[in-house]
Amino acid sequence: RVTLVESGGGSVQAGGSLRLSCTTSGDLYANWRITWFRQAPGKEREGVATIYVRGDAARYADSVEGRFTISHGDAQNLVYLQMDSLKPEDTGMYYCATGKVVTGPNLLNHTYYALWGQGTQVTVSS
């Protein structure tokens, strides 16, 4: 059984940084993606960044390109989301997800992901 647990959220001022962690357990296939999503109150869930379970091929939403970095930790079951130059519009609940092979234009589409963590809250004040 695959599980995902997010951590590292918190409250920061605009311009600050946070690093989120996604810790997985269970059997994940190397060609699955680990993807970070976020959701603000009243808004649709938005894909932020994605990486292979094994490997790289990182992709980012335009809204975070150049400010966020997704990477693997030293442990194989750990994926980070480094968030720099944070803006108030980055506020939301952040989730990591996985669960199947996702390609091309669907990489950041939440409907293509089957397994989700419980989320960690990020609040950026102006």
PDB file of N, CA, C and O in Angstrom, residues 2-8 19-25 28 33-36 51 70-73 75-81 94-98 115-118 120:
ATOM      1  N   VAL A   2       0.633   2.162  -0.910  1.00  0.00           N
ATOM      2  CA  VAL A   2       1.402   3.390  -1.031  1.00  0.00           C
ATOM      3  C   VAL A   2       0.792   4.479  -0.160  1.00  0.00           C
ATOM      4  O   VAL A   2      -0.421   4.693  -0.179  1.00  0.00           O
ATOM      5  N   THR A   3       1.639   5.161   0.603  1.00  0.00           N
ATOM      6  CA  THR A   3       1.190   6.333   1.351  1.00  0.00           C
ATOM      7  C   THR A   3       2.136   7.496   1.094  1.00  0.00           C
ATOM      8  O   THR A   3       3.307   7.298   0.751  1.00  0.00           O
ATOM      9  N   LEU A   4       1.627   8.715   1.232  1.00  0.00           N
ATOM     10  CA  LEU A   4       2.413   9.938   1.067  1.00  0.00           C
ATOM     11  C   LEU A   4       2.127  10.852   2.253  1.00  0.00           C
ATOM     12  O   LEU A   4       0.960  11.016   2.638  1.00  0.00           O
ATOM     13  N   VAL A   5       3.178  11.445   2.804  1.00  0.00           N
ATOM     14  CA  VAL A   5       3.026  12.349   3.934  1.00  0.00           C
ATOM     15  C   VAL A   5       3.804  13.622   3.647  1.00  0.00           C
ATOM     16  O   VAL A   5       5.013  13.573   3.417  1.00  0.00           O
ATOM     17  N   GLU A   6       3.097  14.756   3.665  1.00  0.00           N
ATOM     18  CA  GLU A   6       3.734  16.054   3.438  1.00  0.00           C
ATOM     19  C   GLU A   6       4.101  16.689   4.781  1.00  0.00           C
ATOM     20  O   GLU A   6       3.403  16.477   5.794  1.00  0.00           O
ATOM     21  N   SER A   7       5.155  17.487   4.765  1.00  0.00           N
ATOM     22  CA  SER A   7       5.537  18.253   5.945  1.00  0.00           C
ATOM     23  C   SER A   7       6.309  19.487   5.505  1.00  0.00           C
ATOM     24  O   SER A   7       6.703  19.587   4.333  1.00  0.00           O
ATOM     25  N   GLY A   8       6.507  20.415   6.438  1.00  0.00           N
ATOM     26  CA  GLY A   8       7.329  21.579   6.157  1.00  0.00           C
ATOM     27  C   GLY A   8       6.581  22.863   5.908  1.00  0.00           C
ATOM     28  O   GLY A   8       7.188  23.912   5.692  1.00  0.00           O
ATOM     29  N   ARG A  19      10.739  24.947   2.614  1.00  0.00           N
ATOM     30  CA  ARG A  19      11.006  23.680   1.937  1.00  0.00           C
ATOM     31  C   ARG A  19      10.012  22.637   2.426  1.00  0.00           C
ATOM     32  O   ARG A  19       9.970  22.308   3.610  1.00  0.00           O
ATOM     33  N   LEU A  20       9.228  22.141   1.485  1.00  0.00           N
ATOM     34  CA  LEU A  20       8.268  21.092   1.776  1.00  0.00           C
ATOM     35  C   LEU A  20       8.893  19.729   1.494  1.00  0.00           C
ATOM     36  O   LEU A  20       9.713  19.589   0.590  1.00  0.00           O
ATOM     37  N   SER A  21       8.464  18.733   2.269  1.00  0.00           N
ATOM     38  CA  SER A  21       8.921  17.366   2.075  1.00  0.00           C
ATOM     39  C   SER A  21       7.731  16.465   1.797  1.00  0.00           C
ATOM     40  O   SER A  21       6.673  16.622   2.414  1.00  0.00           O
ATOM     41  N   CYS A  22       7.939  15.510   0.919  1.00  0.00           N
ATOM     42  CA  CYS A  22       6.950  14.461   0.643  1.00  0.00           C
ATOM     43  C   CYS A  22       7.651  13.132   0.894  1.00  0.00           C
ATOM     44  O   CYS A  22       8.588  12.779   0.178  1.00  0.00           O
ATOM     45  N   THR A  23       7.196  12.419   1.920  1.00  0.00           N
ATOM     46  CA  THR A  23       7.778  11.125   2.264  1.00  0.00           C
ATOM     47  C   THR A  23       6.816  10.031   1.841  1.00  0.00           C
ATOM     48  O   THR A  23       5.645  10.043   2.239  1.00  0.00           O
ATOM     49  N   THR A  24       7.315   9.103   1.032  1.00  0.00           N
ATOM     50  CA  THR A  24       6.450   8.041   0.527  1.00  0.00           C
ATOM     51  C   THR A  24       6.821   6.707   1.164  1.00  0.00           C
ATOM     52  O   THR A  24       7.947   6.504   1.637  1.00  0.00           O
ATOM     53  N   SER A  25       5.873   5.805   1.168  1.00  0.00           N
ATOM     54  CA  SER A  25       6.121   4.430   1.593  1.00  0.00           C
ATOM     55  C   SER A  25       5.338   3.510   0.686  1.00  0.00           C
ATOM     56  O   SER A  25       4.348   3.920   0.077  1.00  0.00           O
ATOM     57  N   LEU A  28       6.417   2.085  -5.310  1.00  0.00           N
ATOM     58  CA  LEU A  28       6.136   3.040  -6.376  1.00  0.00           C
ATOM     59  C   LEU A  28       6.948   2.641  -7.609  1.00  0.00           C
ATOM     60  O   LEU A  28       8.112   2.274  -7.500  1.00  0.00           O
ATOM     61  N   ARG A  33       5.125   9.556 -11.538  1.00  0.00           N
ATOM     62  CA  ARG A  33       5.546  10.905 -11.182  1.00  0.00           C
ATOM     63  C   ARG A  33       5.175  11.176  -9.720  1.00  0.00           C
ATOM     64  O   ARG A  33       4.150  10.699  -9.230  1.00  0.00           O
ATOM     65  N   ILE A  34       5.998  11.960  -9.069  1.00  0.00           N
ATOM     66  CA  ILE A  34       5.633  12.586  -7.796  1.00  0.00           C
ATOM     67  C   ILE A  34       5.377  14.049  -8.128  1.00  0.00           C
ATOM     68  O   ILE A  34       6.262  14.719  -8.675  1.00  0.00           O
ATOM     69  N   THR A  35       4.193  14.528  -7.845  1.00  0.00           N
ATOM     70  CA  THR A  35       3.798  15.870  -8.249  1.00  0.00           C
ATOM     71  C   THR A  35       3.254  16.638  -7.050  1.00  0.00           C
ATOM     72  O   THR A  35       2.477  16.096  -6.266  1.00  0.00           O
ATOM     73  N   TRP A  36       3.660  17.882  -6.968  1.00  0.00           N
ATOM     74  CA  TRP A  36       3.134  18.786  -5.948  1.00  0.00           C
ATOM     75  C   TRP A  36       1.975  19.593  -6.531  1.00  0.00           C
ATOM     76  O   TRP A  36       2.093  20.146  -7.633  1.00  0.00           O
ATOM     77  N   ILE A  51       8.169  15.427 -10.818  1.00  0.00           N
ATOM     78  CA  ILE A  51       9.439  14.755 -11.070  1.00  0.00           C
ATOM     79  C   ILE A  51       9.167  13.263 -11.094  1.00  0.00           C
ATOM     80  O   ILE A  51       8.181  12.789 -10.508  1.00  0.00           O
ATOM     81  N   ILE A  70      11.893  21.322  -7.470  1.00  0.00           N
ATOM     82  CA  ILE A  70      11.535  19.992  -6.985  1.00  0.00           C
ATOM     83  C   ILE A  70      12.775  19.103  -7.113  1.00  0.00           C
ATOM     84  O   ILE A  70      13.513  19.179  -8.111  1.00  0.00           O
ATOM     85  N   SER A  71      13.020  18.257  -6.114  1.00  0.00           N
ATOM     86  CA  SER A  71      14.216  17.416  -6.154  1.00  0.00           C
ATOM     87  C   SER A  71      14.026  16.201  -5.260  1.00  0.00           C
ATOM     88  O   SER A  71      13.138  16.168  -4.396  1.00  0.00           O
ATOM     89  N   HIS A  72      14.899  15.210  -5.454  1.00  0.00           N
ATOM     90  CA  HIS A  72      14.899  14.034  -4.591  1.00  0.00           C
ATOM     91  C   HIS A  72      15.807  14.270  -3.399  1.00  0.00           C
ATOM     92  O   HIS A  72      16.868  14.905  -3.518  1.00  0.00           O
ATOM     93  N   GLY A  73      15.407  13.718  -2.261  1.00  0.00           N
ATOM     94  CA  GLY A  73      16.271  13.742  -1.101  1.00  0.00           C
ATOM     95  C   GLY A  73      17.286  12.613  -1.157  1.00  0.00           C
ATOM     96  O   GLY A  73      17.301  11.822  -2.107  1.00  0.00           O
ATOM     97  N   ALA A  75      17.354  10.046   0.709  1.00  0.00           N
ATOM     98  CA  ALA A  75      16.583   8.811   0.795  1.00  0.00           C
ATOM     99  C   ALA A  75      15.709   8.680  -0.445  1.00  0.00           C
ATOM    100  O   ALA A  75      15.187   9.680  -0.947  1.00  0.00           O
ATOM    101  N   GLN A  76      15.545   7.462  -0.956  1.00  0.00           N
ATOM    102  CA  GLN A  76      14.810   7.264  -2.205  1.00  0.00           C
ATOM    103  C   GLN A  76      13.344   7.628  -2.082  1.00  0.00           C
ATOM    104  O   GLN A  76      12.692   7.909  -3.082  1.00  0.00           O
ATOM    105  N   ASN A  77      12.823   7.621  -0.853  1.00  0.00           N
ATOM    106  CA  ASN A  77      11.394   7.862  -0.681  1.00  0.00           C
ATOM    107  C   ASN A  77      11.086   9.307  -0.279  1.00  0.00           C
ATOM    108  O   ASN A  77      10.054   9.576   0.321  1.00  0.00           O
ATOM    109  N   LEU A  78      11.968  10.227  -0.591  1.00  0.00           N
ATOM    110  CA  LEU A  78      11.814  11.616  -0.164  1.00  0.00           C
ATOM    111  C   LEU A  78      11.920  12.554  -1.361  1.00  0.00           C
ATOM    112  O   LEU A  78      12.857  12.461  -2.158  1.00  0.00           O
ATOM    113  N   VAL A  79      10.945  13.440  -1.493  1.00  0.00           N
ATOM    114  CA  VAL A  79      10.945  14.459  -2.541  1.00  0.00           C
ATOM    115  C   VAL A  79      10.720  15.818  -1.873  1.00  0.00           C
ATOM    116  O   VAL A  79       9.807  15.966  -1.054  1.00  0.00           O
ATOM    117  N   TYR A  80      11.541  16.787  -2.265  1.00  0.00           N
ATOM    118  CA  TYR A  80      11.448  18.124  -1.712  1.00  0.00           C
ATOM    119  C   TYR A  80      10.801  19.082  -2.709  1.00  0.00           C
ATOM    120  O   TYR A  80      10.900  18.904  -3.925  1.00  0.00           O
ATOM    121  N   LEU A  81      10.190  20.126  -2.170  1.00  0.00           N
ATOM    122  CA  LEU A  81       9.791  21.286  -2.970  1.00  0.00           C
ATOM    123  C   LEU A  81      10.366  22.508  -2.269  1.00  0.00           C
ATOM    124  O   LEU A  81       9.859  22.930  -1.226  1.00  0.00           O
ATOM    125  N   TYR A  94      -0.808  22.511   0.300  1.00  0.00           N
ATOM    126  CA  TYR A  94       0.062  21.851  -0.657  1.00  0.00           C
ATOM    127  C   TYR A  94       0.011  20.340  -0.443  1.00  0.00           C
ATOM    128  O   TYR A  94       0.137  19.855   0.687  1.00  0.00           O
ATOM    129  N   TYR A  95      -0.181  19.621  -1.550  1.00  0.00           N
ATOM    130  CA  TYR A  95      -0.291  18.174  -1.532  1.00  0.00           C
ATOM    131  C   TYR A  95       0.748  17.559  -2.470  1.00  0.00           C
ATOM    132  O   TYR A  95       1.048  18.127  -3.519  1.00  0.00           O
ATOM    133  N   CYS A  96       1.240  16.377  -2.117  1.00  0.00           N
ATOM    134  CA  CYS A  96       1.987  15.592  -3.097  1.00  0.00           C
ATOM    135  C   CYS A  96       1.121  14.399  -3.502  1.00  0.00           C
ATOM    136  O   CYS A  96       0.290  13.919  -2.721  1.00  0.00           O
ATOM    137  N   ALA A  97       1.331  13.968  -4.734  1.00  0.00           N
ATOM    138  CA  ALA A  97       0.485  12.920  -5.299  1.00  0.00           C
ATOM    139  C   ALA A  97       1.293  12.039  -6.235  1.00  0.00           C
ATOM    140  O   ALA A  97       2.300  12.462  -6.806  1.00  0.00           O
ATOM    141  N   THR A  98       0.823  10.814  -6.428  1.00  0.00           N
ATOM    142  CA  THR A  98       1.437   9.880  -7.354  1.00  0.00           C
ATOM    143  C   THR A  98       0.389   8.849  -7.741  1.00  0.00           C
ATOM    144  O   THR A  98      -0.804   9.039  -7.485  1.00  0.00           O
ATOM    145  N   LEU A 115      -3.241   8.783  -5.902  1.00  0.00           N
ATOM    146  CA  LEU A 115      -2.825   8.645  -4.513  1.00  0.00           C
ATOM    147  C   LEU A 115      -2.340   9.990  -3.996  1.00  0.00           C
ATOM    148  O   LEU A 115      -1.486  10.624  -4.625  1.00  0.00           O
ATOM    149  N   TRP A 116      -2.849  10.395  -2.830  1.00  0.00           N
ATOM    150  CA  TRP A 116      -2.608  11.734  -2.305  1.00  0.00           C
ATOM    151  C   TRP A 116      -2.220  11.688  -0.831  1.00  0.00           C
ATOM    152  O   TRP A 116      -2.672  10.812  -0.083  1.00  0.00           O
ATOM    153  N   GLY A 117      -1.405  12.666  -0.433  1.00  0.00           N
ATOM    154  CA  GLY A 117      -1.155  12.867   0.976  1.00  0.00           C
ATOM    155  C   GLY A 117      -2.244  13.734   1.591  1.00  0.00           C
ATOM    156  O   GLY A 117      -3.205  14.126   0.912  1.00  0.00           O
ATOM    157  N   GLN A 118      -2.066  14.054   2.873  1.00  0.00           N
ATOM    158  CA  GLN A 118      -3.096  14.812   3.592  1.00  0.00           C
ATOM    159  C   GLN A 118      -2.913  16.323   3.443  1.00  0.00           C
ATOM    160  O   GLN A 118      -3.815  17.088   3.780  1.00  0.00           O
ATOM    161  N   THR A 120      -0.158  19.986   3.527  1.00  0.00           N
ATOM    162  CA  THR A 120       0.497  20.844   4.507  1.00  0.00           C
ATOM    163  C   THR A 120       0.212  22.299   4.109  1.00  0.00           C
ATOM    164  O   THR A 120       0.276  22.640   2.927  1.00  0.00           O
TER     165      THR A 120
END
